[in-house]
JSON list of C-alpha atoms and ligand atoms in Angstrom, two decimals:
[
{"chain": "I", "resi": 1, "resn": "UNK", "atom": "CA", "xyz": [106.21, 195.80, 252.36]},
{"chain": "I", "resi": 2, "resn": "UNK", "atom": "CA", "xyz": [106.81, 197.66, 255.61]},
{"chain": "I", "resi": 3, "resn": "UNK", "atom": "CA", "xyz": [110.03, 199.64, 255.44]},
{"chain": "I", "resi": 4, "resn": "UNK", "atom": "CA", "xyz": [111.51, 201.48, 258.45]},
{"chain": "I", "resi": 5, "resn": "UNK", "atom": "CA", "xyz": [112.75, 204.32, 256.20]},
{"chain": "I", "resi": 6, "resn": "UNK", "atom": "CA", "xyz": [110.23, 207.16, 256.44]},
{"chain": "I", "resi": 7, "resn": "UNK", "atom": "CA", "xyz": [108.96, 209.46, 253.70]},
{"chain": "I", "resi": 8, "resn": "UNK", "atom": "CA", "xyz": [110.74, 212.36, 255.42]},
{"chain": "I", "resi": 9, "resn": "UNK", "atom": "CA", "xyz": [114.04, 210.46, 255.27]},
{"chain": "I", "resi": 10, "resn": "UNK", "atom": "CA", "xyz": [113.58, 209.57, 251.60]},
{"chain": "I", "resi": 11, "resn": "UNK", "atom": "CA", "xyz": [112.82, 213.22, 250.79]},
{"chain": "I", "resi": 12, "resn": "UNK", "atom": "CA", "xyz": [115.85, 214.43, 252.77]},
{"chain": "I", "resi": 13, "resn": "UNK", "atom": "CA", "xyz": [118.03, 211.94, 250.85]},
{"chain": "I", "resi": 14, "resn": "UNK", "atom": "CA", "xyz": [116.57, 213.14, 247.53]},
{"chain": "I", "resi": 15, "resn": "UNK", "atom": "CA", "xyz": [117.45, 216.74, 248.44]},
{"chain": "I", "resi": 16, "resn": "UNK", "atom": "CA", "xyz": [120.96, 215.73, 249.57]},
{"chain": "I", "resi": 17, "resn": "UNK", "atom": "CA", "xyz": [121.62, 213.81, 246.34]},
{"chain": "I", "resi": 18, "resn": "UNK", "atom": "CA", "xyz": [120.19, 216.64, 244.21]},
{"chain": "I", "resi": 19, "resn": "UNK", "atom": "CA", "xyz": [123.44, 218.49, 244.97]},
{"chain": "I", "resi": 20, "resn": "UNK", "atom": "CA", "xyz": [125.76, 215.90, 243.41]},
{"chain": "I", "resi": 21, "resn": "UNK", "atom": "CA", "xyz": [126.20, 214.09, 240.12]},
{"chain": "I", "resi": 22, "resn": "UNK", "atom": "CA", "xyz": [128.75, 211.62, 238.70]},
{"chain": "I", "resi": 23, "resn": "UNK", "atom": "CA", "xyz": [130.42, 214.24, 236.45]},
{"chain": "I", "resi": 24, "resn": "UNK", "atom": "CA", "xyz": [130.23, 218.02, 236.14]},
{"chain": "I", "resi": 25, "resn": "UNK", "atom": "CA", "xyz": [128.76, 217.52, 232.68]},
{"chain": "I", "resi": 26, "resn": "UNK", "atom": "CA", "xyz": [125.61, 215.50, 231.85]},
{"chain": "I", "resi": 27, "resn": "UNK", "atom": "CA", "xyz": [127.01, 211.99, 231.44]},
{"chain": "I", "resi": 28, "resn": "UNK", "atom": "CA", "xyz": [123.91, 211.08, 229.40]},
{"chain": "I", "resi": 29, "resn": "UNK", "atom": "CA", "xyz": [125.54, 212.94, 226.51]},
{"chain": "I", "resi": 30, "resn": "UNK", "atom": "CA", "xyz": [128.35, 210.38, 226.45]},
{"chain": "I", "resi": 31, "resn": "UNK", "atom": "CA", "xyz": [126.10, 207.41, 225.81]},
{"chain": "I", "resi": 32, "resn": "UNK", "atom": "CA", "xyz": [122.65, 208.60, 224.71]},
{"chain": "I", "resi": 33, "resn": "UNK", "atom": "CA", "xyz": [121.43, 208.12, 228.29]},
{"chain": "I", "resi": 34, "resn": "UNK", "atom": "CA", "xyz": [121.94, 204.38, 227.98]},
{"chain": "I", "resi": 35, "resn": "UNK", "atom": "CA", "xyz": [120.88, 203.58, 231.54]},
{"chain": "I", "resi": 36, "resn": "UNK", "atom": "CA", "xyz": [117.47, 205.18, 230.93]},
{"chain": "I", "resi": 37, "resn": "UNK", "atom": "CA", "xyz": [116.84, 203.62, 227.53]},
{"chain": "I", "resi": 38, "resn": "UNK", "atom": "CA", "xyz": [118.62, 200.28, 227.76]},
{"chain": "I", "resi": 39, "resn": "UNK", "atom": "CA", "xyz": [121.10, 201.63, 225.19]},
{"chain": "I", "resi": 40, "resn": "UNK", "atom": "CA", "xyz": [118.46, 201.75, 222.48]},
{"chain": "I", "resi": 41, "resn": "UNK", "atom": "CA", "xyz": [119.43, 205.28, 221.43]},
{"chain": "I", "resi": 42, "resn": "UNK", "atom": "CA", "xyz": [122.86, 204.05, 220.41]},
{"chain": "I", "resi": 43, "resn": "UNK", "atom": "CA", "xyz": [122.41, 200.33, 219.68]},
{"chain": "I", "resi": 44, "resn": "UNK", "atom": "CA", "xyz": [119.55, 198.00, 219.09]},
{"chain": "I", "resi": 45, "resn": "UNK", "atom": "CA", "xyz": [118.82, 195.80, 222.06]},
{"chain": "I", "resi": 46, "resn": "UNK", "atom": "CA", "xyz": [117.12, 192.41, 221.80]},
{"chain": "I", "resi": 47, "resn": "UNK", "atom": "CA", "xyz": [116.66, 192.05, 225.53]},
{"chain": "I", "resi": 48, "resn": "UNK", "atom": "CA", "xyz": [114.20, 194.81, 226.22]},
{"chain": "I", "resi": 49, "resn": "UNK", "atom": "CA", "xyz": [111.73, 197.10, 224.50]},
{"chain": "I", "resi": 50, "resn": "UNK", "atom": "CA", "xyz": [110.40, 200.54, 225.25]},
{"chain": "I", "resi": 51, "resn": "UNK", "atom": "CA", "xyz": [107.84, 199.20, 227.71]},
{"chain": "I", "resi": 52, "resn": "UNK", "atom": "CA", "xyz": [110.69, 197.84, 229.81]},
{"chain": "I", "resi": 53, "resn": "UNK", "atom": "CA", "xyz": [112.41, 201.18, 230.41]},
{"chain": "I", "resi": 54, "resn": "UNK", "atom": "CA", "xyz": [112.21, 201.77, 234.09]},
{"chain": "I", "resi": 55, "resn": "UNK", "atom": "CA", "xyz": [113.54, 201.19, 237.53]},
{"chain": "I", "resi": 56, "resn": "UNK", "atom": "CA", "xyz": [112.64, 199.42, 240.77]},
{"chain": "I", "resi": 57, "resn": "UNK", "atom": "CA", "xyz": [111.86, 201.56, 243.78]},
{"chain": "I", "resi": 58, "resn": "UNK", "atom": "CA", "xyz": [113.40, 200.61, 247.10]},
{"chain": "I", "resi": 59, "resn": "UNK", "atom": "CA", "xyz": [110.94, 199.32, 249.69]},
{"chain": "I", "resi": 60, "resn": "UNK", "atom": "CA", "xyz": [108.98, 202.30, 251.05]},
{"chain": "I", "resi": 61, "resn": "UNK", "atom": "CA", "xyz": [110.22, 204.71, 248.37]},
{"chain": "I", "resi": 62, "resn": "UNK", "atom": "CA", "xyz": [106.76, 204.77, 246.79]},
{"chain": "I", "resi": 63, "resn": "UNK", "atom": "CA", "xyz": [105.73, 207.07, 249.67]},
{"chain": "I", "resi": 64, "resn": "UNK", "atom": "CA", "xyz": [107.60, 209.88, 247.88]},
{"chain": "I", "resi": 65, "resn": "UNK", "atom": "CA", "xyz": [105.23, 209.80, 244.87]},
{"chain": "I", "resi": 66, "resn": "UNK", "atom": "CA", "xyz": [101.62, 210.97, 244.80]},
{"chain": "I", "resi": 67, "resn": "UNK", "atom": "CA", "xyz": [100.64, 208.69, 241.87]},
{"chain": "I", "resi": 68, "resn": "UNK", "atom": "CA", "xyz": [99.62, 211.71, 239.79]},
{"chain": "I", "resi": 69, "resn": "UNK", "atom": "CA", "xyz": [102.96, 211.83, 237.95]},
{"chain": "I", "resi": 70, "resn": "UNK", "atom": "CA", "xyz": [102.20, 211.52, 234.24]},
{"chain": "I", "resi": 71, "resn": "UNK", "atom": "CA", "xyz": [105.77, 210.53, 233.30]},
{"chain": "I", "resi": 72, "resn": "UNK", "atom": "CA", "xyz": [105.66, 207.14, 235.02]},
{"chain": "I", "resi": 73, "resn": "UNK", "atom": "CA", "xyz": [103.55, 204.02, 234.93]},
{"chain": "I", "resi": 74, "resn": "UNK", "atom": "CA", "xyz": [103.29, 201.81, 238.00]},
{"chain": "I", "resi": 75, "resn": "UNK", "atom": "CA", "xyz": [103.85, 198.08, 237.93]},
{"chain": "I", "resi": 76, "resn": "UNK", "atom": "CA", "xyz": [103.12, 196.17, 241.11]},
{"chain": "I", "resi": 77, "resn": "UNK", "atom": "CA", "xyz": [105.19, 193.01, 241.62]},
{"chain": "I", "resi": 78, "resn": "UNK", "atom": "CA", "xyz": [105.52, 190.44, 244.39]},
{"chain": "I", "resi": 79, "resn": "UNK", "atom": "CA", "xyz": [109.01, 190.47, 245.88]},
{"chain": "I", "resi": 80, "resn": "UNK", "atom": "CA", "xyz": [108.84, 186.68, 246.33]},
{"chain": "I", "resi": 81, "resn": "UNK", "atom": "CA", "xyz": [108.67, 186.24, 242.53]},
{"chain": "I", "resi": 82, "resn": "UNK", "atom": "CA", "xyz": [112.03, 187.90, 241.92]},
{"chain": "I", "resi": 83, "resn": "UNK", "atom": "CA", "xyz": [115.60, 187.63, 243.21]},
{"chain": "I", "resi": 84, "resn": "UNK", "atom": "CA", "xyz": [115.11, 189.87, 246.20]},
{"chain": "I", "resi": 85, "resn": "UNK", "atom": "CA", "xyz": [116.15, 189.01, 249.77]},
{"chain": "I", "resi": 86, "resn": "UNK", "atom": "CA", "xyz": [114.18, 186.28, 251.58]},
{"chain": "I", "resi": 87, "resn": "UNK", "atom": "CA", "xyz": [113.05, 188.89, 254.12]},
{"chain": "I", "resi": 88, "resn": "UNK", "atom": "CA", "xyz": [111.18, 190.79, 251.40]},
{"chain": "I", "resi": 89, "resn": "UNK", "atom": "CA", "xyz": [107.50, 189.89, 251.25]},
{"chain": "I", "resi": 90, "resn": "UNK", "atom": "CA", "xyz": [104.67, 191.48, 249.33]},
{"chain": "I", "resi": 91, "resn": "UNK", "atom": "CA", "xyz": [104.52, 194.43, 246.99]},
{"chain": "I", "resi": 92, "resn": "UNK", "atom": "CA", "xyz": [107.53, 195.95, 245.29]},
{"chain": "I", "resi": 93, "resn": "UNK", "atom": "CA", "xyz": [107.08, 198.64, 242.64]},
{"chain": "I", "resi": 94, "resn": "UNK", "atom": "CA", "xyz": [108.66, 198.90, 239.21]},
{"chain": "I", "resi": 95, "resn": "UNK", "atom": "CA", "xyz": [108.30, 202.33, 237.59]},
{"chain": "I", "resi": 96, "resn": "UNK", "atom": "CA", "xyz": [107.94, 202.48, 233.81]},
{"chain": "I", "resi": 97, "resn": "UNK", "atom": "CA", "xyz": [109.56, 205.64, 232.47]},
{"chain": "I", "resi": 98, "resn": "UNK", "atom": "CA", "xyz": [107.12, 206.88, 229.84]},
{"chain": "I", "resi": 99, "resn": "UNK", "atom": "CA", "xyz": [109.29, 209.82, 228.80]},
{"chain": "I", "resi": 100, "resn": "UNK", "atom": "CA", "xyz": [112.74, 208.20, 229.06]},
{"chain": "I", "resi": 101, "resn": "UNK", "atom": "CA", "xyz": [115.39, 209.50, 228.97]},
{"chain": "I", "resi": 102, "resn": "UNK", "atom": "CA", "xyz": [113.70, 212.72, 230.12]},
{"chain": "I", "resi": 103, "resn": "UNK", "atom": "CA", "xyz": [112.16, 212.90, 233.56]},
{"chain": "I", "resi": 104, "resn": "UNK", "atom": "CA", "xyz": [111.94, 215.50, 236.33]},
{"chain": "I", "resi": 105, "resn": "UNK", "atom": "CA", "xyz": [115.48, 215.42, 237.72]},
{"chain": "I", "resi": 106, "resn": "UNK", "atom": "CA", "xyz": [114.41, 216.11, 241.31]},
{"chain": "I", "resi": 107, "resn": "UNK", "atom": "CA", "xyz": [111.99, 213.17, 241.19]},
{"chain": "I", "resi": 108, "resn": "UNK", "atom": "CA", "xyz": [114.42, 210.50, 240.01]},
{"chain": "I", "resi": 109, "resn": "UNK", "atom": "CA", "xyz": [114.27, 207.36, 242.16]},
{"chain": "I", "resi": 110, "resn": "UNK", "atom": "CA", "xyz": [117.25, 206.54, 244.34]},
{"chain": "I", "resi": 111, "resn": "UNK", "atom": "CA", "xyz": [118.56, 203.71, 242.17]},
{"chain": "I", "resi": 112, "resn": "UNK", "atom": "CA", "xyz": [118.87, 206.20, 239.26]},
{"chain": "I", "resi": 113, "resn": "UNK", "atom": "CA", "xyz": [120.79, 208.61, 241.45]},
{"chain": "I", "resi": 114, "resn": "UNK", "atom": "CA", "xyz": [123.33, 206.06, 242.69]},
{"chain": "I", "resi": 115, "resn": "UNK", "atom": "CA", "xyz": [124.17, 204.61, 239.28]},
{"chain": "I", "resi": 116, "resn": "UNK", "atom": "CA", "xyz": [126.91, 203.67, 238.33]},
{"chain": "I", "resi": 117, "resn": "UNK", "atom": "CA", "xyz": [127.78, 203.10, 241.99]},
{"chain": "I", "resi": 118, "resn": "UNK", "atom": "CA", "xyz": [126.56, 200.45, 244.39]},
{"chain": "I", "resi": 119, "resn": "UNK", "atom": "CA", "xyz": [126.97, 199.69, 248.09]},
{"chain": "I", "resi": 120, "resn": "UNK", "atom": "CA", "xyz": [129.03, 196.67, 249.13]},
{"chain": "I", "resi": 121, "resn": "UNK", "atom": "CA", "xyz": [129.47, 195.03, 252.54]},
{"chain": "I", "resi": 122, "resn": "UNK", "atom": "CA", "xyz": [132.72, 193.14, 252.91]},
{"chain": "I", "resi": 123, "resn": "UNK", "atom": "CA", "xyz": [133.16, 189.96, 254.95]},
{"chain": "I", "resi": 124, "resn": "UNK", "atom": "CA", "xyz": [133.68, 192.09, 258.11]},
{"chain": "I", "resi": 125, "resn": "UNK", "atom": "CA", "xyz": [130.39, 193.88, 257.41]},
{"chain": "I", "resi": 126, "resn": "UNK", "atom": "CA", "xyz": [132.21, 197.12, 256.50]},
{"chain": "I", "resi": 127, "resn": "UNK", "atom": "CA", "xyz": [130.45, 199.29, 253.92]},
{"chain": "I", "resi": 128, "resn": "UNK", "atom": "CA", "xyz": [132.25, 200.28, 250.71]},
{"chain": "I", "resi": 129, "resn": "UNK", "atom": "CA", "xyz": [131.20, 201.93, 247.46]},
{"chain": "I", "resi": 130, "resn": "UNK", "atom": "CA", "xyz": [131.92, 199.96, 244.30]},
{"chain": "I", "resi": 131, "resn": "UNK", "atom": "CA", "xyz": [130.94, 200.13, 240.64]},
{"chain": "I", "resi": 132, "resn": "UNK", "atom": "CA", "xyz": [127.58, 198.62, 239.81]},
{"chain": "I", "resi": 133, "resn": "UNK", "atom": "CA", "xyz": [128.53, 195.22, 238.42]},
{"chain": "I", "resi": 134, "resn": "UNK", "atom": "CA", "xyz": [125.22, 193.52, 237.78]},
{"chain": "I", "resi": 135, "resn": "UNK", "atom": "CA", "xyz": [124.49, 192.33, 234.26]},
{"chain": "I", "resi": 136, "resn": "UNK", "atom": "CA", "xyz": [123.79, 195.33, 232.03]},
{"chain": "I", "resi": 137, "resn": "UNK", "atom": "CA", "xyz": [122.30, 195.31, 228.54]},
{"chain": "I", "resi": 138, "resn": "UNK", "atom": "CA", "xyz": [124.22, 198.47, 227.60]},
{"chain": "I", "resi": 139, "resn": "UNK", "atom": "CA", "xyz": [127.63, 200.03, 228.03]},
{"chain": "I", "resi": 140, "resn": "UNK", "atom": "CA", "xyz": [128.07, 202.68, 230.70]},
{"chain": "I", "resi": 141, "resn": "UNK", "atom": "CA", "xyz": [131.24, 204.59, 229.74]},
{"chain": "I", "resi": 142, "resn": "UNK", "atom": "CA", "xyz": [131.69, 205.73, 233.33]},
{"chain": "I", "resi": 143, "resn": "UNK", "atom": "CA", "xyz": [132.32, 202.08, 234.20]},
{"chain": "I", "resi": 144, "resn": "UNK", "atom": "CA", "xyz": [133.88, 200.69, 231.03]},
{"chain": "I", "resi": 145, "resn": "UNK", "atom": "CA", "xyz": [136.24, 203.65, 230.51]},
{"chain": "I", "resi": 146, "resn": "UNK", "atom": "CA", "xyz": [136.76, 204.25, 234.25]},
{"chain": "I", "resi": 147, "resn": "UNK", "atom": "CA", "xyz": [136.05, 207.96, 233.79]},
{"chain": "I", "resi": 148, "resn": "UNK", "atom": "CA", "xyz": [136.95, 209.59, 237.13]},
{"chain": "I", "resi": 149, "resn": "UNK", "atom": "CA", "xyz": [133.79, 210.41, 239.09]},
{"chain": "I", "resi": 150, "resn": "UNK", "atom": "CA", "xyz": [133.23, 213.48, 241.23]},
{"chain": "I", "resi": 151, "resn": "UNK", "atom": "CA", "xyz": [134.43, 212.74, 244.75]},
{"chain": "I", "resi": 152, "resn": "UNK", "atom": "CA", "xyz": [131.46, 214.48, 246.33]},
{"chain": "I", "resi": 153, "resn": "UNK", "atom": "CA", "xyz": [129.16, 212.13, 244.38]},
{"chain": "I", "resi": 154, "resn": "UNK", "atom": "CA", "xyz": [131.02, 209.06, 245.68]},
{"chain": "I", "resi": 155, "resn": "UNK", "atom": "CA", "xyz": [131.06, 210.40, 249.25]},
{"chain": "I", "resi": 156, "resn": "UNK", "atom": "CA", "xyz": [127.38, 211.35, 249.18]},
{"chain": "I", "resi": 157, "resn": "UNK", "atom": "CA", "xyz": [126.47, 207.88, 247.90]},
{"chain": "I", "resi": 158, "resn": "UNK", "atom": "CA", "xyz": [128.44, 206.36, 250.77]},
{"chain": "I", "resi": 159, "resn": "UNK", "atom": "CA", "xyz": [126.82, 208.65, 253.36]},
{"chain": "I", "resi": 160, "resn": "UNK", "atom": "CA", "xyz": [123.34, 207.81, 252.10]},
{"chain": "I", "resi": 161, "resn": "UNK", "atom": "CA", "xyz": [123.95, 204.05, 252.13]},
{"chain": "I", "resi": 162, "resn": "UNK", "atom": "CA", "xyz": [125.50, 204.25, 255.60]},
{"chain": "I", "resi": 163, "resn": "UNK", "atom": "CA", "xyz": [122.12, 205.57, 256.68]},
{"chain": "I", "resi": 164, "resn": "UNK", "atom": "CA", "xyz": [119.93, 203.34, 254.50]},
{"chain": "I", "resi": 165, "resn": "UNK", "atom": "CA", "xyz": [121.44, 200.05, 255.72]},
{"chain": "I", "resi": 166, "resn": "UNK", "atom": "CA", "xyz": [119.99, 200.80, 259.16]},
{"chain": "I", "resi": 167, "resn": "UNK", "atom": "CA", "xyz": [116.74, 199.69, 257.52]},
{"chain": "I", "resi": 168, "resn": "UNK", "atom": "CA", "xyz": [116.77, 195.87, 257.83]},
{"chain": "I", "resi": 169, "resn": "UNK", "atom": "CA", "xyz": [115.18, 195.37, 254.39]},
{"chain": "I", "resi": 170, "resn": "UNK", "atom": "CA", "xyz": [117.83, 197.49, 252.70]},
{"chain": "I", "resi": 171, "resn": "UNK", "atom": "CA", "xyz": [120.62, 195.92, 254.74]},
{"chain": "I", "resi": 172, "resn": "UNK", "atom": "CA", "xyz": [119.43, 192.51, 253.50]},
{"chain": "I", "resi": 173, "resn": "UNK", "atom": "CA", "xyz": [119.47, 193.76, 249.90]},
{"chain": "I", "resi": 174, "resn": "UNK", "atom": "CA", "xyz": [123.05, 194.99, 250.20]},
{"chain": "I", "resi": 175, "resn": "UNK", "atom": "CA", "xyz": [124.13, 191.72, 251.86]},
{"chain": "I", "resi": 176, "resn": "UNK", "atom": "CA", "xyz": [122.51, 189.69, 249.05]},
{"chain": "I", "resi": 177, "resn": "UNK", "atom": "CA", "xyz": [124.20, 191.72, 246.30]},
{"chain": "I", "resi": 178, "resn": "UNK", "atom": "CA", "xyz": [127.53, 191.74, 248.17]},
{"chain": "I", "resi": 179, "resn": "UNK", "atom": "CA", "xyz": [127.49, 187.97, 248.65]},
{"chain": "I", "resi": 180, "resn": "UNK", "atom": "CA", "xyz": [126.95, 187.49, 244.90]},
{"chain": "I", "resi": 181, "resn": "UNK", "atom": "CA", "xyz": [129.79, 189.91, 244.19]},
{"chain": "I", "resi": 182, "resn": "UNK", "atom": "CA", "xyz": [132.18, 188.20, 246.61]},
{"chain": "I", "resi": 183, "resn": "UNK", "atom": "CA", "xyz": [131.31, 184.81, 245.10]},
{"chain": "I", "resi": 184, "resn": "UNK", "atom": "CA", "xyz": [131.88, 186.16, 241.58]},
{"chain": "I", "resi": 185, "resn": "UNK", "atom": "CA", "xyz": [134.90, 188.44, 242.04]},
{"chain": "I", "resi": 186, "resn": "UNK", "atom": "CA", "xyz": [136.42, 187.59, 245.44]},
{"chain": "I", "resi": 187, "resn": "UNK", "atom": "CA", "xyz": [139.59, 189.61, 246.09]},
{"chain": "I", "resi": 188, "resn": "UNK", "atom": "CA", "xyz": [139.26, 191.52, 242.82]},
{"chain": "I", "resi": 189, "resn": "UNK", "atom": "CA", "xyz": [136.45, 193.77, 244.00]},
{"chain": "I", "resi": 190, "resn": "UNK", "atom": "CA", "xyz": [137.51, 197.38, 243.51]},
{"chain": "I", "resi": 191, "resn": "UNK", "atom": "CA", "xyz": [136.58, 199.66, 246.41]},
{"chain": "I", "resi": 192, "resn": "UNK", "atom": "CA", "xyz": [136.05, 203.24, 245.24]},
{"chain": "I", "resi": 193, "resn": "UNK", "atom": "CA", "xyz": [135.46, 204.44, 248.80]},
{"chain": "I", "resi": 194, "resn": "UNK", "atom": "CA", "xyz": [136.68, 204.10, 251.50]},
{"chain": "M", "resi": 201, "resn": "LIG", "atom": "S1", "xyz": [125.41, 206.66, 234.29]},
{"chain": "M", "resi": 201, "resn": "LIG", "atom": "FE1", "xyz": [126.52, 205.68, 232.57]},
{"chain": "M", "resi": 201, "resn": "LIG", "atom": "S2", "xyz": [124.93, 204.80, 231.24]},
{"chain": "M", "resi": 201, "resn": "LIG", "atom": "FE2", "xyz": [123.91, 206.28, 232.63]},
{"chain": "M", "resi": 201, "resn": "LIG", "atom": "S3", "xyz": [123.84, 208.22, 231.49]},
{"chain": "M", "resi": 201, "resn": "LIG", "atom": "FE3", "xyz": [125.70, 208.25, 232.73]},
{"chain": "M", "resi": 201, "resn": "LIG", "atom": "S4", "xyz": [127.34, 207.45, 231.38]},
{"chain": "M", "resi": 201, "resn": "LIG", "atom": "FE4", "xyz": [125.36, 206.88, 230.47]},
{"chain": "M", "resi": 202, "resn": "LIG", "atom": "S1", "xyz": [113.38, 207.63, 236.32]},
{"chain": "M", "resi": 202, "resn": "LIG", "atom": "FE1", "xyz": [114.40, 209.08, 234.94]},
{"chain": "M", "resi": 202, "resn": "LIG", "atom": "S2", "xyz": [116.61, 208.79, 235.39]},
{"chain": "M", "resi": 202, "resn": "LIG", "atom": "FE2", "xyz": [115.53, 206.98, 236.17]},
{"chain": "M", "resi": 202, "resn": "LIG", "atom": "S3", "xyz": [115.58, 205.46, 234.51]},
{"chain": "M", "resi": 202, "resn": "LIG", "atom": "FE3", "xyz": [113.64, 206.62, 234.34]},
{"chain": "M", "resi": 202, "resn": "LIG", "atom": "S4", "xyz": [114.07, 208.26, 232.85]},
{"chain": "M", "resi": 202, "resn": "LIG", "atom": "FE4", "xyz": [116.06, 207.48, 233.62]}
]
């Protein structure tokens, strides 16, 4: 799939997000790194097994990897076969995390860096940052206990998405997710920023 976001831009965003994190401490210690292991370090999970641990790359993000990384396995999927935007055609990559929850921090894909936050476009097409509210098979205490997040993490996530939605494929993804959210939660959506 042809993305307008370049490798240089992805790398610059990785470096920018390397400087922030949700909390000053490692939040993985609160939950056994549930978002990397589907919660299996704290609870048993019937919905996934070890082979499922992983994360989707955004379109074009595969350019950041040289395919020699021994900590990930590559799964090639067709965007049309999943609930991605209609404008997405062709290959989309799912990375299997072979060493979850441990991985090279500076190599984490973008979706790992944003969690537990997500971009949201309101009905006037204004960008906000909200909690990730898709169906999860585990409990993220940052969301369920509303543990206050570092402001620089929230602001950096906003700044990055402000840039990323200039890419039509990523804009369409945010619109799709936002429309679901508006349908599901309407006026109750909580904006964390702005
Ligand atoms: S983001 Fe949530 S689920 Fe993931 S490690 Fe931090 S507290 Fe745990
Ligand atoms: S890439 Fe790393 S941070 Fe992301 S889900 Fe896999 S093990 Fe967790």
